[in-house]
């Protein structure tokens, strides 16, 4: 059976089995999936099942409906693993067998919590260009990325968009590393079939993962990687 997992950032808000042919998503209390936020219309989108096929369509909402970051203009087929963007929320369309894995794998990212507004208030209109940027940011945040650790401050995320990313002080490095002892080419992050691996390239200055000196290590979500005097926090793809 197909399920929907409602998410805000990396937090699971709720899971819903698709138990009938039509499922309404929106802010109103009579929706099958209630998304309690003013950027969401009262009846925002509909998921329909016809035999074994599923489609999603926008219900003339103020701010639009997105699939994997792209705004839709009519009934759009759904594939398992697709992410439906509504406001700042994501609804993952997946199989029932993935339900526990999704909930267990996703942990809070420390982002702001959604506004919990009453369904009787009007929908907040967001300019289309801004909504597209919001959807891009939400989608990017769910992909593997890095953040520079600077005390308690939240720094902009660094998307991991290449199979190999080189860290160092050299001008042609993908990500610059600060510090007197940082090497010109300090380390390389490689995407593997089972995750991401960090490999030390420096001779004199170490690369450390969670404080331990490494030559090579497979990274886990929230691991801290230190090179020179720069510490990166790794977030795995969710």
PDB file of C-alpha atoms in Angstrom:
ATOM      1  CA  UNK A   1       0.000   0.000   0.000  1.00  0.00           C
ATOM      2  CA  UNK A   2       1.181   3.524  -0.790  1.00  0.00           C
ATOM      3  CA  UNK A   3       1.719   6.015   2.019  1.00  0.00           C
ATOM      4  CA  UNK A   4       2.343   9.736   2.381  1.00  0.00           C
ATOM      5  CA  UNK A   5       4.908  11.050   4.857  1.00  0.00           C
ATOM      6  CA  UNK A   6       4.459  14.717   5.771  1.00  0.00           C
ATOM      7  CA  UNK A   7       7.723  16.446   6.643  1.00  0.00           C
ATOM      8  CA  UNK A   8       8.970  19.838   7.745  1.00  0.00           C
ATOM      9  CA  UNK A   9      12.717  20.079   7.192  1.00  0.00           C
ATOM     10  CA  UNK A  10      13.989  16.730   8.466  1.00  0.00           C
ATOM     11  CA  UNK A  11      11.187  16.255  10.972  1.00  0.00           C
ATOM     12  CA  UNK A  12       8.417  13.752  10.301  1.00  0.00           C
ATOM     13  CA  UNK A  13       5.091  15.453  11.068  1.00  0.00           C
ATOM     14  CA  UNK A  14       2.851  12.494  10.223  1.00  0.00           C
ATOM     15  CA  UNK A  15       2.261   9.476   7.988  1.00  0.00           C
ATOM     16  CA  UNK A  16      -0.930   8.665   6.089  1.00  0.00           C
ATOM     17  CA  UNK A  17      -1.981   5.535   4.216  1.00  0.00           C
ATOM     18  CA  UNK A  18      -3.626   6.150   0.842  1.00  0.00           C
ATOM     19  CA  UNK A  19      -6.721   4.133   1.658  1.00  0.00           C
ATOM     20  CA  UNK A  20      -9.129   5.634  -0.886  1.00  0.00           C
ATOM     21  CA  UNK A  21      -9.174   6.798  -4.485  1.00  0.00           C
ATOM     22  CA  UNK A  22      -8.941  10.516  -3.685  1.00  0.00           C
ATOM     23  CA  UNK A  23      -6.859  12.197  -0.966  1.00  0.00           C
ATOM     24  CA  UNK A  24      -7.130  15.947  -0.366  1.00  0.00           C
ATOM     25  CA  UNK A  25      -4.127  17.825   1.051  1.00  0.00           C
ATOM     26  CA  UNK A  26      -4.570  21.257   2.591  1.00  0.00           C
ATOM     27  CA  UNK A  27      -5.078  23.414   5.654  1.00  0.00           C
ATOM     28  CA  UNK A  28      -8.794  22.764   6.219  1.00  0.00           C
ATOM     29  CA  UNK A  29      -9.856  20.340   8.948  1.00  0.00           C
ATOM     30  CA  UNK A  30     -11.773  18.185   6.449  1.00  0.00           C
ATOM     31  CA  UNK A  31      -8.632  17.384   4.415  1.00  0.00           C
ATOM     32  CA  UNK A  32      -7.225  13.879   4.482  1.00  0.00           C
ATOM     33  CA  UNK A  33      -3.754  15.314   5.087  1.00  0.00           C
ATOM     34  CA  UNK A  34      -3.945  18.512   7.150  1.00  0.00           C
ATOM     35  CA  UNK A  35      -0.962  20.849   6.710  1.00  0.00           C
ATOM     36  CA  UNK A  36      -1.440  23.559   9.313  1.00  0.00           C
ATOM     37  CA  UNK A  37       0.392  26.541   7.821  1.00  0.00           C
ATOM     38  CA  UNK A  38      -0.827  29.806   6.302  1.00  0.00           C
ATOM     39  CA  UNK A  39       1.170  29.327   3.082  1.00  0.00           C
ATOM     40  CA  UNK A  40      -0.999  26.261   2.384  1.00  0.00           C
ATOM     41  CA  UNK A  41      -4.479  26.733   0.876  1.00  0.00           C
ATOM     42  CA  UNK A  42      -7.523  25.229   2.590  1.00  0.00           C
ATOM     43  CA  UNK A  43      -7.836  22.636  -0.190  1.00  0.00           C
ATOM     44  CA  UNK A  44      -4.427  22.763  -1.804  1.00  0.00           C
ATOM     45  CA  UNK A  45      -3.859  19.564  -3.817  1.00  0.00           C
ATOM     46  CA  UNK A  46      -5.410  16.192  -4.600  1.00  0.00           C
ATOM     47  CA  UNK A  47      -3.866  12.748  -5.045  1.00  0.00           C
ATOM     48  CA  UNK A  48      -5.949  10.363  -7.139  1.00  0.00           C
ATOM     49  CA  UNK A  49      -5.613   6.620  -7.610  1.00  0.00           C
ATOM     50  CA  UNK A  50      -6.770   4.902 -10.784  1.00  0.00           C
ATOM     51  CA  UNK A  51      -6.083   1.177 -10.708  1.00  0.00           C
ATOM     52  CA  UNK A  52      -2.383   1.000  -9.778  1.00  0.00           C
ATOM     53  CA  UNK A  53      -1.471   4.510 -10.966  1.00  0.00           C
ATOM     54  CA  UNK A  54      -1.321   7.671  -8.834  1.00  0.00           C
ATOM     55  CA  UNK A  55      -1.449  11.315  -9.900  1.00  0.00           C
ATOM     56  CA  UNK A  56      -1.253  14.615  -8.028  1.00  0.00           C
ATOM     57  CA  UNK A  57      -2.911  17.852  -9.106  1.00  0.00           C
ATOM     58  CA  UNK A  58      -3.020  21.377  -7.725  1.00  0.00           C
ATOM     59  CA  UNK A  59      -6.470  22.626  -6.679  1.00  0.00           C
ATOM     60  CA  UNK A  60      -5.964  26.205  -7.867  1.00  0.00           C
ATOM     61  CA  UNK A  61      -3.990  26.974  -4.697  1.00  0.00           C
ATOM     62  CA  UNK A  62      -2.484  30.389  -4.034  1.00  0.00           C
ATOM     63  CA  UNK A  63       1.128  29.185  -3.951  1.00  0.00           C
ATOM     64  CA  UNK A  64       1.200  26.127  -6.194  1.00  0.00           C
ATOM     65  CA  UNK A  65       2.200  22.482  -5.850  1.00  0.00           C
ATOM     66  CA  UNK A  66       5.647  21.127  -6.708  1.00  0.00           C
ATOM     67  CA  UNK A  67       7.085  17.715  -7.588  1.00  0.00           C
ATOM     68  CA  UNK A  68      10.778  17.284  -6.764  1.00  0.00           C
ATOM     69  CA  UNK A  69      11.181  21.070  -6.839  1.00  0.00           C
ATOM     70  CA  UNK A  70       9.312  21.655 -10.114  1.00  0.00           C
ATOM     71  CA  UNK A  71       5.941  23.403 -10.153  1.00  0.00           C
ATOM     72  CA  UNK A  72       3.162  21.328 -11.753  1.00  0.00           C
ATOM     73  CA  UNK A  73       0.489  22.694 -14.098  1.00  0.00           C
ATOM     74  CA  UNK A  74      -1.966  19.797 -14.187  1.00  0.00           C
ATOM     75  CA  UNK A  75      -2.425  16.144 -13.190  1.00  0.00           C
ATOM     76  CA  UNK A  76       1.068  14.706 -12.789  1.00  0.00           C
ATOM     77  CA  UNK A  77       1.986  11.002 -12.405  1.00  0.00           C
ATOM     78  CA  UNK A  78       3.588  10.028  -9.113  1.00  0.00           C
ATOM     79  CA  UNK A  79       6.494   7.623  -8.737  1.00  0.00           C
ATOM     80  CA  UNK A  80       7.530   6.060  -5.454  1.00  0.00           C
ATOM     81  CA  UNK A  81      10.045   8.343  -3.750  1.00  0.00           C
ATOM     82  CA  UNK A  82       8.660  11.551  -5.299  1.00  0.00           C
ATOM     83  CA  UNK A  83       8.548  14.613  -3.061  1.00  0.00           C
ATOM     84  CA  UNK A  84       5.424  16.778  -3.237  1.00  0.00           C
ATOM     85  CA  UNK A  85       6.187  20.350  -2.199  1.00  0.00           C
ATOM     86  CA  UNK A  86       3.397  22.309  -0.514  1.00  0.00           C
ATOM     87  CA  UNK A  87       4.421  25.570   1.112  1.00  0.00           C
ATOM     88  CA  UNK A  88       7.498  24.830   3.207  1.00  0.00           C
ATOM     89  CA  UNK A  89       6.435  21.224   3.705  1.00  0.00           C
ATOM     90  CA  UNK A  90       7.333  18.085   1.776  1.00  0.00           C
ATOM     91  CA  UNK A  91       5.002  15.103   1.341  1.00  0.00           C
ATOM     92  CA  UNK A  92       6.908  11.957   0.376  1.00  0.00           C
ATOM     93  CA  UNK A  93       5.007   9.450  -1.765  1.00  0.00           C
ATOM     94  CA  UNK A  94       6.311   5.974  -1.000  1.00  0.00           C
ATOM     95  CA  UNK A  95       5.480   2.332  -0.349  1.00  0.00           C
ATOM     96  CA  UNK A  96       4.214   1.036   2.969  1.00  0.00           C
ATOM     97  CA  UNK A  97       7.447  -0.931   3.438  1.00  0.00           C
ATOM     98  CA  UNK A  98       9.428   2.309   3.613  1.00  0.00           C
ATOM     99  CA  UNK A  99       7.256   3.843   6.331  1.00  0.00           C
ATOM    100  CA  UNK A 100       9.372   2.828   9.306  1.00  0.00           C
ATOM    101  CA  UNK A 101      12.647   3.502   7.526  1.00  0.00           C
ATOM    102  CA  UNK A 102      11.685   7.064   6.653  1.00  0.00           C
ATOM    103  CA  UNK A 103      10.554   7.894  10.176  1.00  0.00           C
ATOM    104  CA  UNK A 104      13.626   6.319  11.750  1.00  0.00           C
ATOM    105  CA  UNK A 105      16.161   7.791   9.347  1.00  0.00           C
ATOM    106  CA  UNK A 106      15.089  11.429   9.552  1.00  0.00           C
ATOM    107  CA  UNK A 107      16.188  13.472  12.542  1.00  0.00           C
ATOM    108  CA  UNK A 108      15.600  17.109  13.438  1.00  0.00           C
ATOM    109  CA  UNK A 109      17.893  19.541  11.623  1.00  0.00           C
ATOM    110  CA  UNK A 110      17.333  22.346  14.121  1.00  0.00           C
ATOM    111  CA  UNK A 111      15.379  24.447  11.656  1.00  0.00           C
ATOM    112  CA  UNK A 112      12.405  26.564  12.742  1.00  0.00           C
ATOM    113  CA  UNK A 113       9.186  24.698  13.400  1.00  0.00           C
ATOM    114  CA  UNK A 114       6.160  25.245  11.143  1.00  0.00           C
ATOM    115  CA  UNK A 115       3.575  27.834  12.048  1.00  0.00           C
ATOM    116  CA  UNK A 116       0.613  26.123  13.678  1.00  0.00           C
ATOM    117  CA  UNK A 117      -2.227  28.323  12.530  1.00  0.00           C
ATOM    118  CA  UNK A 118      -5.960  27.837  12.736  1.00  0.00           C
ATOM    119  CA  UNK A 119      -7.588  26.617   9.534  1.00  0.00           C
ATOM    120  CA  UNK A 120     -10.124  29.469   9.631  1.00  0.00           C
ATOM    121  CA  UNK A 121      -7.588  32.124   8.682  1.00  0.00           C
ATOM    122  CA  UNK A 122      -6.933  33.160   5.093  1.00  0.00           C
ATOM    123  CA  UNK A 123      -4.119  31.731   2.994  1.00  0.00           C
ATOM    124  CA  UNK A 124      -0.907  33.777   2.912  1.00  0.00           C
ATOM    125  CA  UNK A 125       0.095  34.554  -0.674  1.00  0.00           C
ATOM    126  CA  UNK A 126       3.781  34.108  -1.519  1.00  0.00           C
ATOM    127  CA  UNK A 127       5.232  35.593  -4.706  1.00  0.00           C
ATOM    128  CA  UNK A 128       5.837  32.816  -7.286  1.00  0.00           C
ATOM    129  CA  UNK A 129       9.561  33.584  -7.542  1.00  0.00           C
ATOM    130  CA  UNK A 130       9.937  33.420  -3.770  1.00  0.00           C
ATOM    131  CA  UNK A 131       7.935  30.184  -3.542  1.00  0.00           C
ATOM    132  CA  UNK A 132      10.169  28.582  -6.174  1.00  0.00           C
ATOM    133  CA  UNK A 133      13.220  29.610  -4.134  1.00  0.00           C
ATOM    134  CA  UNK A 134      11.625  28.169  -0.988  1.00  0.00           C
ATOM    135  CA  UNK A 135      10.932  24.870  -2.763  1.00  0.00           C
ATOM    136  CA  UNK A 136      14.482  24.741  -4.114  1.00  0.00           C
ATOM    137  CA  UNK A 137      15.858  25.375  -0.632  1.00  0.00           C
ATOM    138  CA  UNK A 138      13.619  22.707   0.913  1.00  0.00           C
ATOM    139  CA  UNK A 139      14.588  20.157  -1.748  1.00  0.00           C
ATOM    140  CA  UNK A 140      18.301  20.967  -1.461  1.00  0.00           C
ATOM    141  CA  UNK A 141      18.227  20.653   2.326  1.00  0.00           C
ATOM    142  CA  UNK A 142      17.018  17.064   1.992  1.00  0.00           C
ATOM    143  CA  UNK A 143      19.932  16.138  -0.248  1.00  0.00           C
ATOM    144  CA  UNK A 144      23.404  15.391   1.095  1.00  0.00           C
ATOM    145  CA  UNK A 145      25.117  18.614   2.118  1.00  0.00           C
ATOM    146  CA  UNK A 146      27.643  20.215   4.446  1.00  0.00           C
ATOM    147  CA  UNK A 147      27.526  23.124   6.833  1.00  0.00           C
ATOM    148  CA  UNK A 148      30.480  24.979   8.339  1.00  0.00           C
ATOM    149  CA  UNK A 149      30.331  24.750  12.133  1.00  0.00           C
ATOM    150  CA  UNK A 150      30.622  28.188  13.717  1.00  0.00           C
ATOM    151  CA  UNK A 151      29.540  27.966  17.336  1.00  0.00           C
ATOM    152  CA  UNK A 152      25.756  27.992  17.662  1.00  0.00           C
ATOM    153  CA  UNK A 153      25.215  29.913  14.411  1.00  0.00           C
ATOM    154  CA  UNK A 154      23.403  28.287  11.495  1.00  0.00           C
ATOM    155  CA  UNK A 155      25.551  28.704   8.383  1.00  0.00           C
ATOM    156  CA  UNK A 156      24.366  28.337   4.769  1.00  0.00           C
ATOM    157  CA  UNK A 157      24.365  24.764   3.525  1.00  0.00           C
ATOM    158  CA  UNK A 158      26.914  23.622   0.964  1.00  0.00           C
ATOM    159  CA  UNK A 159      25.248  21.225  -1.507  1.00  0.00           C
ATOM    160  CA  UNK A 160      27.171  18.122  -2.572  1.00  0.00           C
ATOM    161  CA  UNK A 161      26.535  18.167  -6.299  1.00  0.00           C
ATOM    162  CA  UNK A 162      29.595  16.322  -7.650  1.00  0.00           C
ATOM    163  CA  UNK A 163      30.855  12.748  -7.327  1.00  0.00           C
ATOM    164  CA  UNK A 164      34.192  14.025  -5.988  1.00  0.00           C
ATOM    165  CA  UNK A 165      34.684  17.209  -3.975  1.00  0.00           C
ATOM    166  CA  UNK A 166      38.190  18.396  -3.094  1.00  0.00           C
ATOM    167  CA  UNK A 167      38.881  20.455   0.050  1.00  0.00           C
ATOM    168  CA  UNK A 168      41.952  22.633   0.458  1.00  0.00           C
ATOM    169  CA  UNK A 169      43.626  26.007   0.072  1.00  0.00           C
ATOM    170  CA  UNK A 170      44.427  25.737  -3.634  1.00  0.00           C
ATOM    171  CA  UNK A 171      42.418  28.041  -5.926  1.00  0.00           C
ATOM    172  CA  UNK A 172      40.982  25.108  -7.890  1.00  0.00           C
ATOM    173  CA  UNK A 173      39.626  23.278  -4.816  1.00  0.00           C
ATOM    174  CA  UNK A 174      35.850  22.916  -4.656  1.00  0.00           C
ATOM    175  CA  UNK A 175      35.630  23.928  -0.993  1.00  0.00           C
ATOM    176  CA  UNK A 176      38.198  26.169   0.676  1.00  0.00           C
ATOM    177  CA  UNK A 177      39.732  25.234   4.034  1.00  0.00           C
ATOM    178  CA  UNK A 178      41.086  27.833   6.449  1.00  0.00           C
ATOM    179  CA  UNK A 179      44.140  27.539   8.693  1.00  0.00           C
ATOM    180  CA  UNK A 180      47.923  27.843   8.515  1.00  0.00           C
ATOM    181  CA  UNK A 181      48.358  24.059   8.524  1.00  0.00           C
ATOM    182  CA  UNK A 182      45.643  23.358   5.966  1.00  0.00           C
ATOM    183  CA  UNK A 183      47.060  21.686   2.857  1.00  0.00           C
ATOM    184  CA  UNK A 184      46.603  22.914  -0.690  1.00  0.00           C
ATOM    185  CA  UNK A 185      44.648  19.717  -1.320  1.00  0.00           C
ATOM    186  CA  UNK A 186      43.620  18.531   2.088  1.00  0.00           C
ATOM    187  CA  UNK A 187      40.924  15.885   1.535  1.00  0.00           C
ATOM    188  CA  UNK A 188      38.474  14.503  -1.012  1.00  0.00           C
ATOM    189  CA  UNK A 189      34.821  13.576  -0.468  1.00  0.00           C
ATOM    190  CA  UNK A 190      33.682  10.760  -2.768  1.00  0.00           C
ATOM    191  CA  UNK A 191      30.152   9.566  -3.441  1.00  0.00           C
ATOM    192  CA  UNK A 192      29.896   5.768  -3.293  1.00  0.00           C
ATOM    193  CA  UNK A 193      26.952   3.430  -3.838  1.00  0.00           C
ATOM    194  CA  UNK A 194      26.490   3.087  -0.072  1.00  0.00           C
ATOM    195  CA  UNK A 195      27.175   6.667   0.994  1.00  0.00           C
ATOM    196  CA  UNK A 196      29.973   9.248   1.127  1.00  0.00           C
ATOM    197  CA  UNK A 197      33.634   8.635   1.954  1.00  0.00           C
ATOM    198  CA  UNK A 198      36.155  11.235   3.114  1.00  0.00           C
ATOM    199  CA  UNK A 199      39.824  10.545   2.316  1.00  0.00           C
ATOM    200  CA  UNK A 200      42.783  12.493   3.686  1.00  0.00           C
ATOM    201  CA  UNK A 201      45.189  13.915   1.072  1.00  0.00           C
ATOM    202  CA  UNK A 202      47.381  15.991   3.368  1.00  0.00           C
ATOM    203  CA  UNK A 203      50.836  14.851   4.460  1.00  0.00           C
ATOM    204  CA  UNK A 204      51.474  16.974   7.532  1.00  0.00           C
ATOM    205  CA  UNK A 205      48.040  18.165   8.691  1.00  0.00           C
ATOM    206  CA  UNK A 206      45.423  15.554   9.625  1.00  0.00           C
ATOM    207  CA  UNK A 207      41.802  15.173   8.645  1.00  0.00           C
ATOM    208  CA  UNK A 208      39.643  14.304  11.654  1.00  0.00           C
ATOM    209  CA  UNK A 209      36.136  12.830  11.864  1.00  0.00           C
ATOM    210  CA  UNK A 210      34.439  13.394  15.224  1.00  0.00           C
ATOM    211  CA  UNK A 211      37.855  14.146  16.705  1.00  0.00           C
ATOM    212  CA  UNK A 212      39.596  10.990  15.475  1.00  0.00           C
ATOM    213  CA  UNK A 213      42.402  11.197  12.915  1.00  0.00           C
ATOM    214  CA  UNK A 214      41.530   9.259   9.768  1.00  0.00           C
ATOM    215  CA  UNK A 215      43.032   8.314   6.436  1.00  0.00           C
ATOM    216  CA  UNK A 216      39.648   7.297   5.043  1.00  0.00           C
ATOM    217  CA  UNK A 217      36.186   7.027   6.598  1.00  0.00           C
ATOM    218  CA  UNK A 218      32.588   6.447   5.530  1.00  0.00           C
ATOM    219  CA  UNK A 219      30.542   9.386   6.812  1.00  0.00           C
ATOM    220  CA  UNK A 220      27.305   9.156   8.786  1.00  0.00           C
ATOM    221  CA  UNK A 221      24.667  11.832   9.265  1.00  0.00           C
ATOM    222  CA  UNK A 222      25.827  14.676  11.561  1.00  0.00           C
ATOM    223  CA  UNK A 223      29.501  13.597  11.513  1.00  0.00           C
ATOM    224  CA  UNK A 224      31.934  16.466  12.078  1.00  0.00           C
ATOM    225  CA  UNK A 225      34.920  16.671   9.726  1.00  0.00           C
ATOM    226  CA  UNK A 226      37.799  18.959  10.693  1.00  0.00           C
ATOM    227  CA  UNK A 227      40.552  20.178   8.359  1.00  0.00           C
ATOM    228  CA  UNK A 228      42.928  22.946   9.362  1.00  0.00           C
ATOM    229  CA  UNK A 229      40.782  25.201  11.531  1.00  0.00           C
ATOM    230  CA  UNK A 230      37.554  24.551   9.614  1.00  0.00           C
ATOM    231  CA  UNK A 231      34.939  22.078  10.860  1.00  0.00           C
ATOM    232  CA  UNK A 232      32.244  20.822   8.517  1.00  0.00           C
ATOM    233  CA  UNK A 233      29.054  19.044   9.620  1.00  0.00           C
ATOM    234  CA  UNK A 234      27.937  16.366   7.136  1.00  0.00           C
ATOM    235  CA  UNK A 235      24.232  15.688   6.554  1.00  0.00           C
ATOM    236  CA  UNK A 236      23.382  12.577   4.573  1.00  0.00           C
ATOM    237  CA  UNK A 237      20.730  12.365   1.861  1.00  0.00           C
ATOM    238  CA  UNK A 238      17.254  11.742   3.310  1.00  0.00           C
TER     239      UNK A 238
END
